Short mmCIF file of C-alpha atoms and ligand atoms in Angstrom, two decimals:
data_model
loop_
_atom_site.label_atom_id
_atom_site.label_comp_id
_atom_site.label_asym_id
_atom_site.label_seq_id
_atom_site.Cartn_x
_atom_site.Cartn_y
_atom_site.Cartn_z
CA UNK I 1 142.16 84.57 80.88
CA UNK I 2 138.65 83.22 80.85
CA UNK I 3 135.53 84.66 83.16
CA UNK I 4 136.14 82.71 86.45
CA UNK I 5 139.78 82.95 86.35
CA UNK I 6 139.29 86.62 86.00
CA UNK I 7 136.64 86.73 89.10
CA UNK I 8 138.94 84.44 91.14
CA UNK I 9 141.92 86.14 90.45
CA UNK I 10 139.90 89.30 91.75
CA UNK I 11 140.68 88.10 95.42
CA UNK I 12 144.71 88.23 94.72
CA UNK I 13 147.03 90.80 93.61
CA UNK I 14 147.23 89.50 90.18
CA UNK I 15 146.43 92.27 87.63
CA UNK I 16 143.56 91.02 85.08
CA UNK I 17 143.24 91.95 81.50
CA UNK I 18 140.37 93.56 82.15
CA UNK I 19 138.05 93.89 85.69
CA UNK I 20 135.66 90.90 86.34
CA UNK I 21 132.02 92.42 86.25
CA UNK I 22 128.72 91.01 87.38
CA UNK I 23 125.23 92.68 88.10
CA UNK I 24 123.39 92.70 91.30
CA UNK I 25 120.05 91.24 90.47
CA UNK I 26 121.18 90.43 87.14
CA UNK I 27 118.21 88.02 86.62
CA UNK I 28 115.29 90.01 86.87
CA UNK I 29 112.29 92.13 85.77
CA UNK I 30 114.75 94.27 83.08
CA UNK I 31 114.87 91.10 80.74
CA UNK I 32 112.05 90.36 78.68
CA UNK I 33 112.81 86.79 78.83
CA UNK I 34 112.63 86.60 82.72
CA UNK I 35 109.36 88.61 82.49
CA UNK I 36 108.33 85.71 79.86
CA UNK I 37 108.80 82.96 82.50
CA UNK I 38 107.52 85.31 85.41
CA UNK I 39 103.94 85.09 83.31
CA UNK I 40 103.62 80.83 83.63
CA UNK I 41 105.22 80.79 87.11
CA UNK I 42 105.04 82.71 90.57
CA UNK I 43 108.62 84.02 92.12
CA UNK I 44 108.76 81.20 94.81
CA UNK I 45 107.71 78.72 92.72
CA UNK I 46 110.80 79.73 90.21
CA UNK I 47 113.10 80.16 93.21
CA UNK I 48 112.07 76.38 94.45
CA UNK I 49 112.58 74.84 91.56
CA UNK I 50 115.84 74.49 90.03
CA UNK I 51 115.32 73.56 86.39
CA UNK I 52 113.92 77.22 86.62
CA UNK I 53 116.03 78.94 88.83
CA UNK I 54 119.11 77.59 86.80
CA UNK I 55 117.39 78.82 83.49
CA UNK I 56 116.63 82.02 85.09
CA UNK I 57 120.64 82.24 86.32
CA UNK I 58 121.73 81.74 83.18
CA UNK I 59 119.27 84.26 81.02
CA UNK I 60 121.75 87.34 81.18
CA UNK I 61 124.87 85.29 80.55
CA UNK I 62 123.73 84.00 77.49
CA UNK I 63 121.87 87.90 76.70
CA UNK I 64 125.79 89.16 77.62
CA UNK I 65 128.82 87.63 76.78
CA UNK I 66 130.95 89.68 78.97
CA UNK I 67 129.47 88.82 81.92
CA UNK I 68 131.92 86.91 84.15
CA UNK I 69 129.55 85.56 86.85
CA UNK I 70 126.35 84.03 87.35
CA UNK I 71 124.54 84.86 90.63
CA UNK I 72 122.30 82.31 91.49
CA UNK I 73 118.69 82.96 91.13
CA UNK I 74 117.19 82.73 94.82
CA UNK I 75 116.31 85.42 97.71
CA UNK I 76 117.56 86.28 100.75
CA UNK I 77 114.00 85.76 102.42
CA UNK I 78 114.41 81.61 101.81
CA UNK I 79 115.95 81.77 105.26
CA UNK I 80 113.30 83.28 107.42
CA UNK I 81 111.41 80.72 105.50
CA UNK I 82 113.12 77.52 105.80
CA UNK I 83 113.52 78.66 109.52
CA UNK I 84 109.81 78.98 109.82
CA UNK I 85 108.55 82.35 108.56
CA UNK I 86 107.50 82.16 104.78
CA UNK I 87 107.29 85.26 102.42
CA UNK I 88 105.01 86.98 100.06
CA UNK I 89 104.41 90.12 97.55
CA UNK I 90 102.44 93.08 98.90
CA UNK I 91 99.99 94.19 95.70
CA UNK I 92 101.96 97.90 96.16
CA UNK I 93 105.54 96.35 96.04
CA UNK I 94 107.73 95.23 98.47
CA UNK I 95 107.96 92.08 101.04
CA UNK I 96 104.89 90.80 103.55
CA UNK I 97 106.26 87.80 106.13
CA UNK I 98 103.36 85.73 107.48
CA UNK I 99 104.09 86.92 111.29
CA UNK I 100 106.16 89.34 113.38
CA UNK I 101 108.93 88.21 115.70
CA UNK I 102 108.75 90.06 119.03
CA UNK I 103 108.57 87.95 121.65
CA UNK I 104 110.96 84.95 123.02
CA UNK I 105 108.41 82.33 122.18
CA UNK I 106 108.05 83.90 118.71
CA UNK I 107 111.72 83.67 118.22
CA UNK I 108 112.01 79.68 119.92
CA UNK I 109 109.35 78.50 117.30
CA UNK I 110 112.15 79.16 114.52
CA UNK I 111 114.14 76.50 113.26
CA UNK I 112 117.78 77.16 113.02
CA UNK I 113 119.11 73.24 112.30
CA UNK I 114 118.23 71.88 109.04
CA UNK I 115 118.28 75.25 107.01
CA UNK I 116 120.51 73.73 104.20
CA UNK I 117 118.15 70.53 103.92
CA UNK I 118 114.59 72.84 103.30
CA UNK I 119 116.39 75.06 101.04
CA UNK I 120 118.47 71.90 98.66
CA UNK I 121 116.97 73.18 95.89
CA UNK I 122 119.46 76.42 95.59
CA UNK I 123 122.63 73.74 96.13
CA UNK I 124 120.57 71.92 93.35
CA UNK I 125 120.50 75.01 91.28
CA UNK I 126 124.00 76.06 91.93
CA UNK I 127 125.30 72.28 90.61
CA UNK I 128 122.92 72.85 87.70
CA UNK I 129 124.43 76.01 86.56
CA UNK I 130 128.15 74.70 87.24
CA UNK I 131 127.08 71.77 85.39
CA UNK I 132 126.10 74.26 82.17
CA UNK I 133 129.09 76.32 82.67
CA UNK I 134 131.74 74.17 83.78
CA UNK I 135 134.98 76.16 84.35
CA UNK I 136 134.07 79.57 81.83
CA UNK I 137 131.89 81.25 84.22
CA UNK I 138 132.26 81.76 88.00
CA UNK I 139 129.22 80.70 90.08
CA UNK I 140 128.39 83.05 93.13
CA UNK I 141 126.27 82.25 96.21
CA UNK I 142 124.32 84.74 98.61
CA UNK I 143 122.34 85.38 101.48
CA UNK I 144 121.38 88.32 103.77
CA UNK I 145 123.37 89.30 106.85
CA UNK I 146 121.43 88.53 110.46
CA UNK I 147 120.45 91.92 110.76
CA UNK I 148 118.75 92.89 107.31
CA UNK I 149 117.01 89.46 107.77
CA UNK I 150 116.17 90.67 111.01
CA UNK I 151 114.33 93.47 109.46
CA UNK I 152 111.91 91.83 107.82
CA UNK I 153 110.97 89.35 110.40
CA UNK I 154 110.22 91.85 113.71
CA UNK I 155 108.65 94.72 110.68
CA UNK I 156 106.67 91.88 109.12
CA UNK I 157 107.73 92.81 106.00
CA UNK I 158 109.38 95.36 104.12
CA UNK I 159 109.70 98.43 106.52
CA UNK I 160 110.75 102.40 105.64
CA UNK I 161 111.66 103.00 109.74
CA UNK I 162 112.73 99.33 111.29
CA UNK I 163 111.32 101.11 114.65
CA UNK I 164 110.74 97.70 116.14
CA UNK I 165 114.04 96.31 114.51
CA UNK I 166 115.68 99.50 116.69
CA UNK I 167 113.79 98.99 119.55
CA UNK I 168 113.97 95.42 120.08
CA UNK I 169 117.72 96.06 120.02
CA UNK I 170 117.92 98.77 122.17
CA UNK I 171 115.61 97.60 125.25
CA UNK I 172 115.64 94.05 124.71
CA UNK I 173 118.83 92.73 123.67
CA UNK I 174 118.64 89.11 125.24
CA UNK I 175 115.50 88.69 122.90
CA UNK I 176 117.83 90.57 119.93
CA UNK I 177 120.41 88.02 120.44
CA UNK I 178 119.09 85.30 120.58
CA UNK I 179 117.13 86.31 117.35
CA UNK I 180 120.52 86.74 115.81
CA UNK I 181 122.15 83.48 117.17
CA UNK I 182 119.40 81.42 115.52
CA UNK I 183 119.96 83.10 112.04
CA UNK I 184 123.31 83.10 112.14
CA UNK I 185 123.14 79.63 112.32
CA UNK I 186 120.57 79.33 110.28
CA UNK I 187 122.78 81.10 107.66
CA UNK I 188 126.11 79.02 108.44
CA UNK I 189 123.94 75.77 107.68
CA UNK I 190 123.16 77.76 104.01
CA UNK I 191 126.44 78.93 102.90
CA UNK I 192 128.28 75.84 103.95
CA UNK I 193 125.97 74.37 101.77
CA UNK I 194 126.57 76.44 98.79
CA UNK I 195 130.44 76.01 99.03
CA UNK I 196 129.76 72.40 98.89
CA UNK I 197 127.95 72.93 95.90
CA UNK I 198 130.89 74.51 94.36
CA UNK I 199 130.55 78.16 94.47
CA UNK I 200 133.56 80.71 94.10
CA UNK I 201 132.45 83.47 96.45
CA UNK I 202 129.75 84.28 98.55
CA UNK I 203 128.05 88.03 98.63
CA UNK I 204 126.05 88.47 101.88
CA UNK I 205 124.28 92.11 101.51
CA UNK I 206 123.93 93.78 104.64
CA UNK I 207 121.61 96.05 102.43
CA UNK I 208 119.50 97.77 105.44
CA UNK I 209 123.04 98.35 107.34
CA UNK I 210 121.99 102.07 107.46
CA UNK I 211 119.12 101.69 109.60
CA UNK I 212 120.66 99.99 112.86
CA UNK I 213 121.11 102.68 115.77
CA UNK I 214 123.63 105.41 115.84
CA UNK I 215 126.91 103.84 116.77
CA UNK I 216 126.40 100.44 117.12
CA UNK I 217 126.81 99.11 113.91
CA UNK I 218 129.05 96.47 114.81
CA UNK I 219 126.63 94.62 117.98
CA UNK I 220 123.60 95.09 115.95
CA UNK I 221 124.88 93.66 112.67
CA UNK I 222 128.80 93.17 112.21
CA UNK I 223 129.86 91.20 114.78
CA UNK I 224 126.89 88.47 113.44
CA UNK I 225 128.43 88.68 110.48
CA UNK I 226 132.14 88.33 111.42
CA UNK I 227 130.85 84.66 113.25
CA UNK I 228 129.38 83.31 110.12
CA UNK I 229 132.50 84.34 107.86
CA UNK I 230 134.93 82.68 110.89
CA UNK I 231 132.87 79.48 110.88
CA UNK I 232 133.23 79.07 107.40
CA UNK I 233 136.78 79.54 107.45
CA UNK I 234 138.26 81.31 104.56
CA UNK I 235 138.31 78.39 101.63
CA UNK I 236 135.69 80.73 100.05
CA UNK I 237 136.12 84.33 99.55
CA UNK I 238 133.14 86.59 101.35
CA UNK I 239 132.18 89.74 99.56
CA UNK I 240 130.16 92.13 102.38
CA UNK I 241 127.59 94.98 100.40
CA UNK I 242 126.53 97.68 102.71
CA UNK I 243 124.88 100.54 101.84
CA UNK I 244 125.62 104.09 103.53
CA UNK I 245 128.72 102.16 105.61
CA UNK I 246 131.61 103.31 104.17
CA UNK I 247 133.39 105.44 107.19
CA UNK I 248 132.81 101.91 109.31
CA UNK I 249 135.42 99.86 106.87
CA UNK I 250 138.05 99.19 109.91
CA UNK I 251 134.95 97.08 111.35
CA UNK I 252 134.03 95.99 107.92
CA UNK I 253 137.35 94.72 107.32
CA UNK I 254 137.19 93.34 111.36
CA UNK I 255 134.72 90.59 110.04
CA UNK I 256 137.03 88.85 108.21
CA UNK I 257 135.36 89.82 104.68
CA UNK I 258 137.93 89.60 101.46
CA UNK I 259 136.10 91.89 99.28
CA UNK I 260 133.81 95.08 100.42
CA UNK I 261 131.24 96.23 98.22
CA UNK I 262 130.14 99.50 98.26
CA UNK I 263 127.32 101.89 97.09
CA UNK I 264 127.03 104.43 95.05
CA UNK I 265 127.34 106.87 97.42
CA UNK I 266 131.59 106.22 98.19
CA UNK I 267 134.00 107.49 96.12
CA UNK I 268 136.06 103.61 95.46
CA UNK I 269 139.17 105.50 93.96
CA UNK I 270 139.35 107.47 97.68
CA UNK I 271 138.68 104.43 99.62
CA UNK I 272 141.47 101.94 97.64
CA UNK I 273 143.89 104.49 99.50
CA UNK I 274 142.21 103.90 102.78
CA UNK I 275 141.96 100.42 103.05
CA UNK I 276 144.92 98.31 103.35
CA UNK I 277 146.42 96.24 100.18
CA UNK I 278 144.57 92.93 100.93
CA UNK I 279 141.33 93.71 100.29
CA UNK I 280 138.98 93.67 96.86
CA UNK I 281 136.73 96.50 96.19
CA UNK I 282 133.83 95.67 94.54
CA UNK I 283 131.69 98.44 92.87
CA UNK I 284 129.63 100.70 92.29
CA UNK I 285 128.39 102.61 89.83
CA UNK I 286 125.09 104.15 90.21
CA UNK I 287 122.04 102.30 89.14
CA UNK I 288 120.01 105.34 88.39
CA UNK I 289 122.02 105.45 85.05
CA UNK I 290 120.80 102.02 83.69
CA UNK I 291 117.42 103.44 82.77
CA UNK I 292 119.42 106.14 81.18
CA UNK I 293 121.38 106.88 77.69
CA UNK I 294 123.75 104.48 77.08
CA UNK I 295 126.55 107.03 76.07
CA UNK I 296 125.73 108.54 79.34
CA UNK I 297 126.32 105.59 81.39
CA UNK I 298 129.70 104.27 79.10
CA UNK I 299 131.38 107.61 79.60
CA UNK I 300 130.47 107.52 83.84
CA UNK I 301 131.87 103.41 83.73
CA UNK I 302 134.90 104.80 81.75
CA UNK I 303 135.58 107.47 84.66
CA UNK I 304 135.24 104.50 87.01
CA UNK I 305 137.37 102.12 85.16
CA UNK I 306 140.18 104.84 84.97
CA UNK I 307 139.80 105.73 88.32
CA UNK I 308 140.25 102.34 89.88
CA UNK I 309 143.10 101.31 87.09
CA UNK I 310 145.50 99.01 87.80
CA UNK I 311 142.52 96.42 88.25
CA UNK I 312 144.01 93.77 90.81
CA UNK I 313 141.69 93.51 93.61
CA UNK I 314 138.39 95.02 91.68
CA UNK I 315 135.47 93.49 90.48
CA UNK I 316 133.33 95.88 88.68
CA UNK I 317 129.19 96.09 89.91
CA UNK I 318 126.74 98.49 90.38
CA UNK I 319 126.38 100.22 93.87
CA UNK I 320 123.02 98.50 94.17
CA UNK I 321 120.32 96.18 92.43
CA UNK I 322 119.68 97.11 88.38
CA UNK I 323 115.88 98.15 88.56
CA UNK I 324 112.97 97.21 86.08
CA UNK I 325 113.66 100.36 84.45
CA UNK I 326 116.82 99.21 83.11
CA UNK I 327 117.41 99.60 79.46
CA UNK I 328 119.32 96.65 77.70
CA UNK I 329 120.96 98.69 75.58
CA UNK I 330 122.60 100.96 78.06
CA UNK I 331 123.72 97.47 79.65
CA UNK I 332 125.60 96.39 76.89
CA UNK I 333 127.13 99.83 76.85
CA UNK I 334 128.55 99.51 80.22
CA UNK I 335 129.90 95.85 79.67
CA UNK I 336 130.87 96.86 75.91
CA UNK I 337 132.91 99.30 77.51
CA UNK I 338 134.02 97.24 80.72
CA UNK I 339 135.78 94.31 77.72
CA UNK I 340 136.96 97.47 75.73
CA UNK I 341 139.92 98.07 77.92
CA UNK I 342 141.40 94.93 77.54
O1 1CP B 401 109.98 89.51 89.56
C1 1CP B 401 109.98 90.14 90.62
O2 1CP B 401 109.18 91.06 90.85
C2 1CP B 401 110.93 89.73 91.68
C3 1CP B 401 112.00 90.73 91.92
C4 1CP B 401 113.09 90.02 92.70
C5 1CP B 401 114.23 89.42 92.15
C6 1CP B 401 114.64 89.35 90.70
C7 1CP B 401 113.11 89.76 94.09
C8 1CP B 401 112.09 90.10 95.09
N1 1CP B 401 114.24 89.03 94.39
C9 1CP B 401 114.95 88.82 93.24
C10 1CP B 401 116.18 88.02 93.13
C11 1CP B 401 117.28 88.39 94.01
N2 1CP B 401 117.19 89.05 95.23
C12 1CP B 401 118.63 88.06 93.78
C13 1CP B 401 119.02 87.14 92.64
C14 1CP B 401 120.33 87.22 92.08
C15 1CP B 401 120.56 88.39 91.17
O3 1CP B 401 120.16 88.29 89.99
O4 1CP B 401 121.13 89.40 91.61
C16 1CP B 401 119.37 88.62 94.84
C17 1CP B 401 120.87 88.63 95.04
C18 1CP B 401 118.44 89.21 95.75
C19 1CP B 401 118.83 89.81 97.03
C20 1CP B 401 117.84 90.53 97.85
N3 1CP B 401 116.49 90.27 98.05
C21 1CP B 401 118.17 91.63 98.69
C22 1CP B 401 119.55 92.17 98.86
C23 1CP B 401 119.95 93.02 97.70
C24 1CP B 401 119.31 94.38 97.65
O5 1CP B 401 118.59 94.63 96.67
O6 1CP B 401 119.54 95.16 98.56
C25 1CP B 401 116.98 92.06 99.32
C26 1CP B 401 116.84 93.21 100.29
C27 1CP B 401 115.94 91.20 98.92
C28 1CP B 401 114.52 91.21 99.35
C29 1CP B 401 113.67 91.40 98.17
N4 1CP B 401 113.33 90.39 97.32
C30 1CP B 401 112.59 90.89 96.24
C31 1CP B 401 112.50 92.30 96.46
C32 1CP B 401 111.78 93.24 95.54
C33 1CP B 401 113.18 92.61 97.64
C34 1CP B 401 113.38 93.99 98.27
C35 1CP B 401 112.11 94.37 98.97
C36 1CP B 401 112.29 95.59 99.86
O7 1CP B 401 112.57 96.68 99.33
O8 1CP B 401 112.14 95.43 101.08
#
């Protein structure tokens, strides 16, 4: 069974030798030889240009053999951008848009139609990298749900509160919505795009699901979600990441996702007997070990492994993105130990 068979097999109840694994933010400021490149060129600059992006995609496969996907090298924020809003670095970390969206003529300047032409160079990137692979490795696409877009764009950047996010929702919701239509479209326009440039799945990460209101986390982010996945109809498998959403997964499982990934927080084992047979489980172990020992963080994937054994319907991940901190060592541990149980 080679790589993608093993990560497309992951969305049937076909047992695999071993569980498919991949990395959120696989590609990144860990490996020395994506800081080497991050020295000559600026992150957009890599992200817009797909001899780069594909080189960068394919850094930790060829660092780690047991790796059975590549995620393509991009960002979530390329939407807000190709819709009108571009992106930047804040000196201290984190994400600075150039504007706030709080107002209806703020939100009719953005540009919904056209979202897979301004961003071709990812579709570029993803045919590159299927080009290199051909059939060994699966190829995954991604983007972020409406409302952790949404986040960024009324905060102007990276945010610790989303008050505005909140309140926009709660005492403006014609403004909200409308918001929401555009980037759901927006979105559509991208994936549609990267399943015609041949990808197997699709990951959107609802990654700031936590911070919409008390209650109504399916009209402030789900049901958005649940449009895009039925307008792309189900040729291509959609993998939802939350984080701190695990007692929603009957509406999780109402947008029509195949695969739920979860966060370190859930205990996977307890929610396989929860959800019903059809759906992969993607997960999660806890990213805080990856600066750690590597013994440490083999023995804590073992436990995992055992715990979610058989493997059909499991692809193996972190519960979040692997940090700079990350040792390589301890990540060849993990996937050393992942291929040992075939
Ligand atoms: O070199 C650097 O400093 C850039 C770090 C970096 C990287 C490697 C950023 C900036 N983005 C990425 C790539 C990236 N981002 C990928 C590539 C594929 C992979 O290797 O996994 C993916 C899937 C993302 C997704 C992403 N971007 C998310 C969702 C996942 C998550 O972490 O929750 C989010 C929230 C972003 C926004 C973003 N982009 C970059 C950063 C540091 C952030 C988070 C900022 C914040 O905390 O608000």
């Amino acid at each position: 069974m080679n790589s993608r068979e093993r990560l497309v097999n992951a969305f049937s109840d076909q047992a695999p030798d071993r569980p498919p694994v991949w990395i959120m933010r696989q590609a990144g400021r860990y490996l020395p030889e994506y800081r080497a490149l991050k020295e000559k060129y600026d992150f957009v600059t890599m992200v817009k240009t797909p001899d780069l992006a594909t080189e960068v995609t394919l850094q930790p496969l060829r660092r780690f053999k047991q790796l059975d996907a590549a995620i393509i090298f991009s960002d979530i924020l390329i939407v807000p951008e190709a819709m009108g809003l571009p992106y930047s670095f804040r000196e201290k970390g984190g994400i600075q848009m150039a504007g706030e969206i709080r107002s209806q003529a703020d939100v009719d300047k953005l540009d919904s139609t056209g979202v897979a032409d301004r961003t071709a160079y990812i579709s570029d990137a993803i045919r590159q990298v299927r080009g290199e692979l051909g059939n060994s490795k699966a190829v995954l696409g991604f983007g972020g749900s409406p409302w952790t877009l949404a986040t960024y764009m009324i905060e102007g950047g990276s945010s610790k509160e989303y008050t505005n996010a909140r309140y926009m929702f709660n005492n403006e919701r014609p403004l909200f919505d409308s918001l929401m239509n555009k980037l759901s479209d927006g979105l559509i326009d991208l994936f549609k795009s990267q399943i015609d440039a041949g990808v197997d799945a699709i990951q959107i990460f609802d990654s700031w699901a936590a911070a919409a209101p008390d209650g109504q986390y399916w009209d402030c982010s789900l049901k958005w979600i649940q449009k895009i996945i039925e307008a792309l109809g189900d040729s291509t498998p959609i993998i939802l990441f939350t984080k701190g959403m695990s007692a929603h997964h009957e509406d999780l499982i109402r947008t029509g996702a195949r695969a739920l990934a979860a966060d370190q927080s859930v205990n996977l084992a307890e929610w396989k007997k929860e959800l019903p047979q059809g759906i992969t489980l993607q997960g999660n172990l806890n990213p805080d070990l990856m600066p750690g020992e590597p013994e440490v963080a083999a023995a804590a994937t073992k436990q995992l492994l055992d715990s979610m054994s058989p493997w059909s319907r499991y692809i193996f991940n972190l519960g979040h993105g692997i940090t700079p901190q990350a040792r390589i060592e301890t990540m060849q541990a993990v996937l050393e130990t992942i291929d040992s149980v075939k």
